[in-house]
Short mmCIF file of C-alpha atoms and ligand atoms in Angstrom, two decimals:
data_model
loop_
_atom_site.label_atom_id
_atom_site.label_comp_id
_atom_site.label_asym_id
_atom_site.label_seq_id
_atom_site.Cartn_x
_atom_site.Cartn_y
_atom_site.Cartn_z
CA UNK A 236 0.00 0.00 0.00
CA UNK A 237 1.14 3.25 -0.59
CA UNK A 238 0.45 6.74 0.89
CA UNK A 239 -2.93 7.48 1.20
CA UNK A 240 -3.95 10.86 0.25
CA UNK A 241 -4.99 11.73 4.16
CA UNK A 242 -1.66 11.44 5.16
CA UNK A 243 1.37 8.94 5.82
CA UNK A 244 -0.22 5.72 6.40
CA UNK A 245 0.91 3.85 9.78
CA UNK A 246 4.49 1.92 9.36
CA UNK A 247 3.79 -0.61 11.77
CA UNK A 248 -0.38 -0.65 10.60
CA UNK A 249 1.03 -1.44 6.97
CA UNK A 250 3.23 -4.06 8.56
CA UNK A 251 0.73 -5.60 9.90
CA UNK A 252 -1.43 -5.69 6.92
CA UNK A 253 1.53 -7.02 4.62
CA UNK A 254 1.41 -9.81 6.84
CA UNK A 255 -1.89 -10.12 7.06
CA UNK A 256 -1.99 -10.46 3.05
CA UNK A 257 0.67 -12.55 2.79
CA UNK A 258 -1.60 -15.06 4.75
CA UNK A 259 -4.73 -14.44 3.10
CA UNK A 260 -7.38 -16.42 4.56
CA UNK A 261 -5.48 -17.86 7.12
CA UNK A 262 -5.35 -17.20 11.03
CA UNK A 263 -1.76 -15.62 12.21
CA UNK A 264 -1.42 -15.57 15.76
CA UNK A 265 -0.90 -11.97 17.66
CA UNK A 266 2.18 -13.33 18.94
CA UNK A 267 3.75 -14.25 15.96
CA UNK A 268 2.75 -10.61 14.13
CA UNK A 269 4.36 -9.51 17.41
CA UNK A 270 7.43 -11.26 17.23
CA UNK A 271 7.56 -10.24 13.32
CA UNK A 272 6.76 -6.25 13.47
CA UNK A 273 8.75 -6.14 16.96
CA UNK A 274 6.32 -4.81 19.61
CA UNK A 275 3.67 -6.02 21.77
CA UNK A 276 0.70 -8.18 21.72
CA UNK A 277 -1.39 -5.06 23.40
CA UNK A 278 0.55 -2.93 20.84
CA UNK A 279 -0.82 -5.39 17.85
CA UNK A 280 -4.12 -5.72 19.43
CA UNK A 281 -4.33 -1.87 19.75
CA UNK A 282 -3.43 -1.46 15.54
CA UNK A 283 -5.31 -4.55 14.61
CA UNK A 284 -8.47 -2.78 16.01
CA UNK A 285 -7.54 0.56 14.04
CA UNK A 286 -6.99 -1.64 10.65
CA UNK A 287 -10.31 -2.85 11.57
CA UNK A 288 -11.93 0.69 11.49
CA UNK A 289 -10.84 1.00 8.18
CA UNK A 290 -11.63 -2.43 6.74
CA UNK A 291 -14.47 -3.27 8.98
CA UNK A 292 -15.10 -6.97 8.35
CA UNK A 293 -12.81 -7.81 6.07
CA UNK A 294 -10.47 -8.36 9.36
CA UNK A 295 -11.32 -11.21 11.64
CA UNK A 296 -10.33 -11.83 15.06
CA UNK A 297 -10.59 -15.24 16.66
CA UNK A 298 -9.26 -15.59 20.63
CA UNK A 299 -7.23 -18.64 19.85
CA UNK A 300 -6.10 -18.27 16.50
CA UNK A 301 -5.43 -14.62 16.33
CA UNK A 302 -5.88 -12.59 13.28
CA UNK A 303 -6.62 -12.75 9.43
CA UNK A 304 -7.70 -11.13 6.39
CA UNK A 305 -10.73 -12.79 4.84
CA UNK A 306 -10.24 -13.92 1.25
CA UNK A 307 -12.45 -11.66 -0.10
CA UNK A 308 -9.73 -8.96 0.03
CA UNK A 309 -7.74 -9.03 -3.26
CA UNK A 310 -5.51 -6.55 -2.62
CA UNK A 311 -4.54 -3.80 -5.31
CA UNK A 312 -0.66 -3.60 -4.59
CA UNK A 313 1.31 -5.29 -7.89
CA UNK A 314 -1.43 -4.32 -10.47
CA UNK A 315 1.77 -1.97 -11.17
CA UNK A 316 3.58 -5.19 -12.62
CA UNK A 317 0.51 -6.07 -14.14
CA UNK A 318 0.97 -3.19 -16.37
CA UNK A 319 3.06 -3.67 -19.52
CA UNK A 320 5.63 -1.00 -20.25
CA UNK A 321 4.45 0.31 -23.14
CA UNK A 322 0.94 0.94 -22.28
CA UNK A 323 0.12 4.82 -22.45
CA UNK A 324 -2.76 3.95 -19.42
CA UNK A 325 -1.51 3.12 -16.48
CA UNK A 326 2.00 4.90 -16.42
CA UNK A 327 2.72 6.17 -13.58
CA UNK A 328 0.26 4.50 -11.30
CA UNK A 329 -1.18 5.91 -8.18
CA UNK A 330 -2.42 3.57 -5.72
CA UNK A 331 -4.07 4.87 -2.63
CA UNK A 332 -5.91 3.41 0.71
CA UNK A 333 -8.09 5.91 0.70
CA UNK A 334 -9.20 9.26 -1.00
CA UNK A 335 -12.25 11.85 -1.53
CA UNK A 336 -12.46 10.37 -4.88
CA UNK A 337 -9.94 9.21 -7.37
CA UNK A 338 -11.12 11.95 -10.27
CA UNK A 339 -9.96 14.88 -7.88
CA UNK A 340 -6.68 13.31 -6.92
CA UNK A 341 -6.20 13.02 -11.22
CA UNK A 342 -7.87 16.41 -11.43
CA UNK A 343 -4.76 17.82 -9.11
CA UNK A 344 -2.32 15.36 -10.67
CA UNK A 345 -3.45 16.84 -14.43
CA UNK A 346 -3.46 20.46 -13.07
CA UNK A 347 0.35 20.39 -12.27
CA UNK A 348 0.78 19.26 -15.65
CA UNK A 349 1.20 15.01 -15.27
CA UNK A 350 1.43 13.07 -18.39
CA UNK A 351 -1.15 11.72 -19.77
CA UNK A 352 -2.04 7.93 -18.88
CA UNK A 353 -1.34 8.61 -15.33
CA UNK A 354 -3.78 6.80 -13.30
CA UNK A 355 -4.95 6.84 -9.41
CA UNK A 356 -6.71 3.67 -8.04
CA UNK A 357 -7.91 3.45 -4.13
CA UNK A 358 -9.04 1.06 -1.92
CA UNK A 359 -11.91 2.90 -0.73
CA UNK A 360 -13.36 6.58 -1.55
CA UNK A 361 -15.11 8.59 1.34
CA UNK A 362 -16.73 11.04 -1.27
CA UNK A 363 -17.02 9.06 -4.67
CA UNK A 364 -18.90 11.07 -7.03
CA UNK A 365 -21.28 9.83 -9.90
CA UNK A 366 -23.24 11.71 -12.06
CA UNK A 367 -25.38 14.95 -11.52
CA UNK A 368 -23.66 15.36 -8.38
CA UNK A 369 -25.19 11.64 -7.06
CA UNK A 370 -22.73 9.62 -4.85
CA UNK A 371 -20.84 6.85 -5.84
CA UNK A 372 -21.28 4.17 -3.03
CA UNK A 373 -17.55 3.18 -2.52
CA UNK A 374 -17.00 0.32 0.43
CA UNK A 375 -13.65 -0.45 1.19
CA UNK A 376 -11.60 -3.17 -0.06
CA UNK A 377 -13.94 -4.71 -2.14
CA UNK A 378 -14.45 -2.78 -5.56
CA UNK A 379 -12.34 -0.80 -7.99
CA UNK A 380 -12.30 2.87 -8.23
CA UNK A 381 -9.86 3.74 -11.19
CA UNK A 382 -9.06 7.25 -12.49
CA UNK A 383 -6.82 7.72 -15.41
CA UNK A 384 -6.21 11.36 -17.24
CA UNK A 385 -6.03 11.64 -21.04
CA UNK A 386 -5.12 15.00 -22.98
CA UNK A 387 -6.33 14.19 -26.58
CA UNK A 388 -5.59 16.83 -29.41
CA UNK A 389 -9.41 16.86 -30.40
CA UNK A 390 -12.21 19.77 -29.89
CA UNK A 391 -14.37 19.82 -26.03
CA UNK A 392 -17.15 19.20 -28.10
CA UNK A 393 -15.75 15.69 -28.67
CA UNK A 394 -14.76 15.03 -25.29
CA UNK A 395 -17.78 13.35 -23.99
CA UNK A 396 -17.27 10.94 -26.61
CA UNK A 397 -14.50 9.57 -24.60
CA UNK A 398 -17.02 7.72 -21.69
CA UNK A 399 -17.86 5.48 -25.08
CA UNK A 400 -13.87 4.40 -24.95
CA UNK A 401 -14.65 3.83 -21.42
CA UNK A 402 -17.68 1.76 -21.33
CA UNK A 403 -16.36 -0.77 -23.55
CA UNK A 404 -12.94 -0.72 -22.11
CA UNK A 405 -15.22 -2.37 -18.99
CA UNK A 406 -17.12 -4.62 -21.04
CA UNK A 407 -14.30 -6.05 -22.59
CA UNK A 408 -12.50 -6.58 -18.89
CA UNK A 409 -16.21 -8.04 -17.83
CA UNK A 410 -16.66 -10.43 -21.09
CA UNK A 411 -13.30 -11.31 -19.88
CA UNK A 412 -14.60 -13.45 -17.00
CA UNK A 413 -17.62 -15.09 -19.40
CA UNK A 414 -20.36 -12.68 -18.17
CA UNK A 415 -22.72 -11.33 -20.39
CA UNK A 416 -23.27 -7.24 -20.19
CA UNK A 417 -25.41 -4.34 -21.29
CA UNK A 418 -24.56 -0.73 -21.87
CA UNK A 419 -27.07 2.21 -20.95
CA UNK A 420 -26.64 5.49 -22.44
CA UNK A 421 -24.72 7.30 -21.26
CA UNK A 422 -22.43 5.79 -18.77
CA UNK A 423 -23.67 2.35 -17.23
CA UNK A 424 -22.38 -0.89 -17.84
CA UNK A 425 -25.17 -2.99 -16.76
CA UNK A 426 -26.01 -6.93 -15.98
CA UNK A 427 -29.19 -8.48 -16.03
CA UNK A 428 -30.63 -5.10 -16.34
CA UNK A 429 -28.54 -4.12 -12.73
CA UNK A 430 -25.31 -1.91 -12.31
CA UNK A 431 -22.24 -3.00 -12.58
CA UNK A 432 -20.15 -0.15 -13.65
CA UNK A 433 -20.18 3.66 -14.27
CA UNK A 434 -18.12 6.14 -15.95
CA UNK A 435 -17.78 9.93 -14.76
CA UNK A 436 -15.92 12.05 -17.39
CA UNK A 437 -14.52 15.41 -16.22
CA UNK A 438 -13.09 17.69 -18.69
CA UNK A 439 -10.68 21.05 -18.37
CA UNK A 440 -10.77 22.79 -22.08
CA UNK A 441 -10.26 25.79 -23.80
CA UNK A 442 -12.45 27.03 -26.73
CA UNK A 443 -10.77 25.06 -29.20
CA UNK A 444 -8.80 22.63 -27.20
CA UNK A 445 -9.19 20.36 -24.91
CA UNK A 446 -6.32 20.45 -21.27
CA UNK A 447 -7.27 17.19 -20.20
CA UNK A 448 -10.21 14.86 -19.33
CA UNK A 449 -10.48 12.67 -16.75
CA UNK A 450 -11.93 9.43 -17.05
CA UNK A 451 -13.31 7.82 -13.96
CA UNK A 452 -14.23 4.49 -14.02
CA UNK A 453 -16.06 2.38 -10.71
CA UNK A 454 -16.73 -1.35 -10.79
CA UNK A 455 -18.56 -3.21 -8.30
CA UNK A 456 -15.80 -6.07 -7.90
CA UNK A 457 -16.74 -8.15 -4.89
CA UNK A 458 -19.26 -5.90 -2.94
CA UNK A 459 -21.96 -8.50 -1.81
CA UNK A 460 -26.00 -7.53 -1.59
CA UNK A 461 -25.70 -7.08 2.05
CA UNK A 462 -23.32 -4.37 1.73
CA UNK A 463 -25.58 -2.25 -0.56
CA UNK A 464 -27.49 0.74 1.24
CA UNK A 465 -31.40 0.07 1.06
CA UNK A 466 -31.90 2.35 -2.19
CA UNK A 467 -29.30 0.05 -3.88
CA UNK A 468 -30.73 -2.97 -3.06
CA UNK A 469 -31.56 -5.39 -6.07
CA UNK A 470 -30.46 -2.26 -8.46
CA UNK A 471 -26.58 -3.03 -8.26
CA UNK A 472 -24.88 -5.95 -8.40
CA UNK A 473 -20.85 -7.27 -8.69
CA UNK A 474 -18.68 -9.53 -10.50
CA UNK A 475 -18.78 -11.31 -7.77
CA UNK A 476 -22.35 -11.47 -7.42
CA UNK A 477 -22.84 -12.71 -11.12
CA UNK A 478 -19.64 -15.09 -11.24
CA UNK A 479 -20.07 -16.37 -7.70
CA UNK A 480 -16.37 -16.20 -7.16
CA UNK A 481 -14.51 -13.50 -5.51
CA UNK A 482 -12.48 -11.38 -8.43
CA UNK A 483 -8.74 -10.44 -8.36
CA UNK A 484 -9.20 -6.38 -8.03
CA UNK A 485 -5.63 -6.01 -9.39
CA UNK A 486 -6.29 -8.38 -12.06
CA UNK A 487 -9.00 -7.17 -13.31
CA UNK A 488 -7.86 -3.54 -13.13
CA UNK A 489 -5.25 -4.73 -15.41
CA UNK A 490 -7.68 -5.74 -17.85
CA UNK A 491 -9.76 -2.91 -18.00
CA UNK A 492 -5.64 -0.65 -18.07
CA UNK A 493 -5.50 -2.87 -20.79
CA UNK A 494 -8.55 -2.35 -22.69
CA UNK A 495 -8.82 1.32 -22.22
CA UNK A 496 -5.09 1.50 -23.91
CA UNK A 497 -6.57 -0.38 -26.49
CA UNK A 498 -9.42 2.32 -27.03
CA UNK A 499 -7.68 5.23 -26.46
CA UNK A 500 -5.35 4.21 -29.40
CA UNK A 501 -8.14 3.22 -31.70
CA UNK A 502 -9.91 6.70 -30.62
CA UNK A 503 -6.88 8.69 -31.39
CA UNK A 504 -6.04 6.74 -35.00
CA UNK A 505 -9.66 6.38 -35.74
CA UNK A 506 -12.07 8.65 -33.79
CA UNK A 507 -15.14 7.29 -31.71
CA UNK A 508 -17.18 5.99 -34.99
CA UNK A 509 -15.52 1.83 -34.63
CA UNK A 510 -15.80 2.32 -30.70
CA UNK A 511 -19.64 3.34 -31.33
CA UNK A 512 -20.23 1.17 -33.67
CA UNK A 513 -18.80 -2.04 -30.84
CA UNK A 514 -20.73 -0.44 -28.53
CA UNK A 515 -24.40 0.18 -30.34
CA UNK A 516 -24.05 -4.26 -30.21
CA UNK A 517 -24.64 -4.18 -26.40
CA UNK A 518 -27.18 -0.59 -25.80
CA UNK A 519 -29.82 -1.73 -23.56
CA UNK A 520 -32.30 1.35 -24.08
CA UNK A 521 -33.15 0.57 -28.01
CA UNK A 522 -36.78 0.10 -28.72
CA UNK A 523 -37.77 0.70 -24.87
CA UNK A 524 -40.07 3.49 -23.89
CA UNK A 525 -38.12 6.06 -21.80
CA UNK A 526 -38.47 9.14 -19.81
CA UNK A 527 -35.16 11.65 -20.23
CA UNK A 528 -34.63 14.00 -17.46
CA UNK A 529 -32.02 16.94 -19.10
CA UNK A 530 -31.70 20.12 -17.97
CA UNK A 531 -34.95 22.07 -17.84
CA UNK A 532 -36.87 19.16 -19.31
CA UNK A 533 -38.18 16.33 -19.66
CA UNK A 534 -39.09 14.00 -22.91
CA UNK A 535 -40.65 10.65 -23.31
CA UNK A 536 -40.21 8.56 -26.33
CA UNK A 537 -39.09 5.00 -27.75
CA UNK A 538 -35.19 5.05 -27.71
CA UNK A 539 -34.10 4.67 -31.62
CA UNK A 540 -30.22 4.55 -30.89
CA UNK A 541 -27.38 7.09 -30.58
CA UNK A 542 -25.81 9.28 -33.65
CA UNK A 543 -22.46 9.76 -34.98
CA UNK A 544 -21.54 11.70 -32.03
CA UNK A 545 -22.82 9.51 -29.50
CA UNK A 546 -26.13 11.96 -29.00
CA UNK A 547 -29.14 9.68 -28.01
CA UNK A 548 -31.81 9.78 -30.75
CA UNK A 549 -35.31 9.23 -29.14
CA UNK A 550 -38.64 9.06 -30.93
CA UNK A 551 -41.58 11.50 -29.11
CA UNK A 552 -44.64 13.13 -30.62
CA UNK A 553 -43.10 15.70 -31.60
CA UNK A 554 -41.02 13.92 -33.73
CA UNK A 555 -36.97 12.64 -33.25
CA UNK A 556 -34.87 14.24 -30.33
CA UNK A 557 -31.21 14.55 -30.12
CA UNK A 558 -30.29 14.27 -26.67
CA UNK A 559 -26.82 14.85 -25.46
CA UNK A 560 -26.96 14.81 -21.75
CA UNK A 561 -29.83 13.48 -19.50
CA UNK A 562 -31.13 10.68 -16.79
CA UNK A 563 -32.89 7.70 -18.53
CA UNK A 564 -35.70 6.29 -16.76
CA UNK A 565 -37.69 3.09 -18.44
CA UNK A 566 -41.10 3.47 -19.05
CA UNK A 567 -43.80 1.02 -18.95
CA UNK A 568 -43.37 -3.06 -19.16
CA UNK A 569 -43.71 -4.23 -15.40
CA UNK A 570 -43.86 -1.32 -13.40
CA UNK A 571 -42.16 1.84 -14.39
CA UNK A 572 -38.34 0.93 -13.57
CA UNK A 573 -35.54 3.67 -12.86
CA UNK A 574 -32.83 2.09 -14.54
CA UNK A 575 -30.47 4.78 -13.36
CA UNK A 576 -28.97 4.57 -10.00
CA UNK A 577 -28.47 7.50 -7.33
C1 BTN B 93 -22.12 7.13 -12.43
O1 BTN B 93 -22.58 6.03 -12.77
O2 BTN B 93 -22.86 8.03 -12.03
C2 BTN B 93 -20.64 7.35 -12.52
C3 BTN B 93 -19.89 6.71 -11.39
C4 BTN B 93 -18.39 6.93 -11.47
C5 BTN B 93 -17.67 6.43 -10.24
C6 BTN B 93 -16.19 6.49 -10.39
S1 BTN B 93 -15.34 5.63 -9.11
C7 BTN B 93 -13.84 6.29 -9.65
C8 BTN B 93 -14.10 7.74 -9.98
N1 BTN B 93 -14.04 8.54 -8.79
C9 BTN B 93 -15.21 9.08 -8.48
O3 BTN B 93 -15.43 9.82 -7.50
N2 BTN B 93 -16.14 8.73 -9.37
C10 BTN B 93 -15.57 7.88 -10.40
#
């Protein structure tokens, strides 16, 4: 683990925790984590109950066995040598325990002038953002939140294009582990019509030029249904949840670092149009009845499919709407069905 972006973590708490991970699943006794950090069993008992405020029950504690990290935790130290050297994404690599959210931690990274393909992954995120200003639920340990900056020489107008590059960077890493997925205009990656994965783009442009965009990217790894707040409930799910086998975080961020180099090249040789075109294959929204909420307004209509420029084209009464920014909500079937998530 590296420094975490509220200061220097604990020496002797990261000790503890390398230890800990090296005997993943396994008991270690308090006198032998003692014995190998060099201070006390009230001193290890004291730090093991501090690691446990940060990853709750993930840590176990057993009076005769001592210690150990559940298997569920698959920690995100070494996705670095996961990354091959010539990958653009992924170079350098910022891995925290903890942060507001990884997008401002790029954002500052970006603003003192990084290169591009620098990317921040934490363990856990105390304000992870979504879109329109909803929270990103972000439990520790458990689910990847990846940020990675671009600076490509095209006009702002095109930059929103880039969550495209994104979303199938994701379903590529997800078709990866033989599960079937959806994508939802804009931003969601979807299975079995629940969340999986969303993208938050943030740009910083000029009129004619484009500083840098930031391309946040949050996948439910191994979260479980009982960790889900009540408004989540049977909305999101988890590679876990659909595989039934707890996911290597690390791995699978190097698949989607691997993917979204992929992308990135194909956007900057080709433009979005092949990326769109991969894409339209998977869109859950065409041919549904929807309800759009954009700014100021809202529109109902059967979705027909997105345009050239990624723009969602919906049919209404009026006749066809361009949409480039708005909250899709399904309309009719079962029961009207937010297919968004807060
Ligand atoms: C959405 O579906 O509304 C977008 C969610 C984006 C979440 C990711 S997690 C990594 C990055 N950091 C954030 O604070 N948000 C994005």
């Amino acid at each position: 683990m590296r420094e975490g972006a509220k200061g220097r973590a604990d020496p002797v708490e990261e000790r503890i925790l390398r230890l800990l991970m090296e005997n993943r699943g396994s008991y270690v006794s308090g006198q032998r984590i003692a014995d190998s950090v060099g201070i006390s069993r009230t001193a290890v008992w004291k730090r093991v109950k501090r690691l446990k405020g940060r990853y709750g029950d993930l840590i176990e504690s057993r009076p005769s066995s001592g210690y150990r990290l559940k298997e569920d935790y698959t920690p995100l130290d070494g996705l670095d040598l996961l990354i091959p050297p010539e990958s653009t994404i992924g170079h350098p690599l910022f891995i925290y325990q903890e942060v507001a959210s990884t997008n401002d931690i790029a954002c500052d990274l970006a603003l003192k002038g990084i290169r591009e393909g620098a990317t921040v992954v934490a363990d856990a995120q105390t304000r992870g953002r979504g879109r329109l200003g909803r929270e990103w639920f972000s439990p520790r340990g458990v689910n990847l939140y990846l940020s990675t900056i671009l600076r490509p020489p095209i006009p702002p107008w095109k930059g929103p294009q880039l969550v495209f590059l994104g979303a199938m960077a994701v379903v590529r890493a997800v078709e990866g582990l033989g599960l079937r997925v959806e994508v939802k205009w804009p931003n969601d990656i979807l299975v079995k019509g629940r969340k999986l994965s969303g993208i938050l783009t943030e740009m910083s442009s000029e009129p004619e030029r484009i500083n840098f965009v930031i391309l946040g990217i949050g996948v439910n790894v191994n979260m479980e249904e009982e960790m889900l707040p009540p408004e989540l409930k049977g909305r999101a799910t988890s590679l876990r949840g659909e595989t039934g086998r707890v996911v290597d975080r690390a791995r699978f961020a190097a698949s989607l670092i691997h993917h979204l180099n992929r992308y990135y090249r194909l956007f900057l040789d080709q433009g979005s149009a092949p990326i769109l075109d991969e894409w339209k294959g998977y869109s859950f929204l065409d041919g549904r009845e929807v309800e759009v909420l954009g700014p100021g307004s809202v529109l109902r209509g059967i979705v027909l499919g997105v345009d050239d420029d990624g723009a969602l084209l919906l049919r209404t009464s009026h006749g066809v709407e361009r949409i480039i920014s708005g909250d899709v909500t399904l309309k009719g079937g079962l029961e009207d069905q937010p297919c968004y998530l807060p």
